[in-house]
Short mmCIF file of C-alpha atoms in Angstrom, two decimals:
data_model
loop_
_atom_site.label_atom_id
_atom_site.label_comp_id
_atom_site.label_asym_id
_atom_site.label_seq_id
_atom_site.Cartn_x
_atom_site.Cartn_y
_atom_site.Cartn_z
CA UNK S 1 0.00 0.00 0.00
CA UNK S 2 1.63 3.53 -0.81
CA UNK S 3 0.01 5.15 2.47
CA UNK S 4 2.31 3.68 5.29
CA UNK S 5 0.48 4.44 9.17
CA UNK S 6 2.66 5.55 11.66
CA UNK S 7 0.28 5.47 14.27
CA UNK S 8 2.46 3.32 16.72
CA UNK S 9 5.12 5.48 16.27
CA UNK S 10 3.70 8.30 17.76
CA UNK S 11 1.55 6.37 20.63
CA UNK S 12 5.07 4.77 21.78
CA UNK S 13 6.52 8.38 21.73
CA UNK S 14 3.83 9.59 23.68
CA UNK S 15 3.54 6.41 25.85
CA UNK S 16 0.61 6.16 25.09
CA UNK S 17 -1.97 3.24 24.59
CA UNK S 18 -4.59 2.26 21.72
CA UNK S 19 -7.69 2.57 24.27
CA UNK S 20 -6.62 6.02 25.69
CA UNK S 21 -6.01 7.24 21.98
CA UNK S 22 -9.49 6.11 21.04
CA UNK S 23 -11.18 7.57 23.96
CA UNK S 24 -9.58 11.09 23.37
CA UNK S 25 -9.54 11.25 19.66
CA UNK S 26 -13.61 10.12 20.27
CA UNK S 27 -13.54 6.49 17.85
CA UNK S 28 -13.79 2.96 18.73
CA UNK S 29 -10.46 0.99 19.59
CA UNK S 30 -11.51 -1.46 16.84
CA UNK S 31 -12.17 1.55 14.26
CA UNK S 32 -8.31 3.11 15.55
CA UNK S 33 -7.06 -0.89 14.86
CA UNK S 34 -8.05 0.11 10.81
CA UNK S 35 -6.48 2.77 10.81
CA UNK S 36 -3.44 1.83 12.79
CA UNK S 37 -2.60 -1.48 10.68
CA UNK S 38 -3.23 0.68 7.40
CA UNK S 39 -6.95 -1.58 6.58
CA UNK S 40 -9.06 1.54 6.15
CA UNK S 41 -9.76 2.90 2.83
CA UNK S 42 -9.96 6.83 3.90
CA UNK S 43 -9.98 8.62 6.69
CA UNK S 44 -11.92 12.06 7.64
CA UNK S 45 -10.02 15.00 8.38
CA UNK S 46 -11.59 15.53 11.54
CA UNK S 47 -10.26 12.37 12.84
CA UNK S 48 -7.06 13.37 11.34
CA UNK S 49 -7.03 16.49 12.69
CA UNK S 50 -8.08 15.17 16.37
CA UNK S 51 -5.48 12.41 16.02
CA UNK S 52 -2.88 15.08 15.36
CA UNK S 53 -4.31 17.30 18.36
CA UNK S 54 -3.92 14.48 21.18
CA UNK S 55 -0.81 13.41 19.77
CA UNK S 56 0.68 16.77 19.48
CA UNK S 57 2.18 16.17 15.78
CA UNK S 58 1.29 16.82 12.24
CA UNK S 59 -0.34 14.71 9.50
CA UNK S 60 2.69 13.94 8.11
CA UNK S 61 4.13 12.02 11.70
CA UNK S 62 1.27 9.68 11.15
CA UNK S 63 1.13 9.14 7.37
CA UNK S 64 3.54 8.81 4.91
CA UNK S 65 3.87 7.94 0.65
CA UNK S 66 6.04 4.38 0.01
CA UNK S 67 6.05 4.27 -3.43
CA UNK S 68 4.90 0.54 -4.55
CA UNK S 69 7.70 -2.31 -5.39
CA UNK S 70 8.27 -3.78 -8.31
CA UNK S 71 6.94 -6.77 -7.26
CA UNK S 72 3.30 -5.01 -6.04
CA UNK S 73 3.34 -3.37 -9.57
CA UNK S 74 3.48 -6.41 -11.41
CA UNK S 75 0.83 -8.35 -8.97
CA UNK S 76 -1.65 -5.51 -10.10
CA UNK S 77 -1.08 -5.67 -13.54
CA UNK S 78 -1.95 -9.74 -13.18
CA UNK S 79 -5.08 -8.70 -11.83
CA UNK S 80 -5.95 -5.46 -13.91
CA UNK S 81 -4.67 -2.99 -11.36
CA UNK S 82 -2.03 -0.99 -13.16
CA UNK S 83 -2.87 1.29 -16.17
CA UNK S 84 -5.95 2.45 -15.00
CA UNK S 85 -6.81 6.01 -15.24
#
């Protein structure tokens, strides 16, 4: 995936845990879990933004572009991934 999470970065920097994250930031531990292991397909900027505010950091600490590998490139043009518009 080209979005890489960096959730657990920041909650060991902040010692904090997954169920005192998801109570302050206001969203289910299992709903934080998506997001954390990089499962969810978007994510609103108001959880961003209240991520960012409890964690004291910027969008960027949390999420970062990995361009794809090779191998990932070729996998999705097996299955009709690559070349679409």
């Amino acid at each position: 995936m080209p979005i890489a999470v960096d959730i657990d970065v920041m909650l060991a920097r902040r010692k904090m845990s997954v169920g005192e994250l998801a109570e302050r930031v206001g969203i289910t531990p299992a709903n934080l879990a998506v997001l954390k292991n990089g499962r969810a397909k978007a994510v609103r900027f108001t959880t961003l933004a209240a991520l960012c505010e409890v964690l004291e950091c910027q969008p960027g600490d949390l999420l970062r572009w990995e361009p794809d590998s090779p191998d990932e490139d070729a996998q999705a043009s097996l299955v009709g991934g690559a070349g679409r518009p």
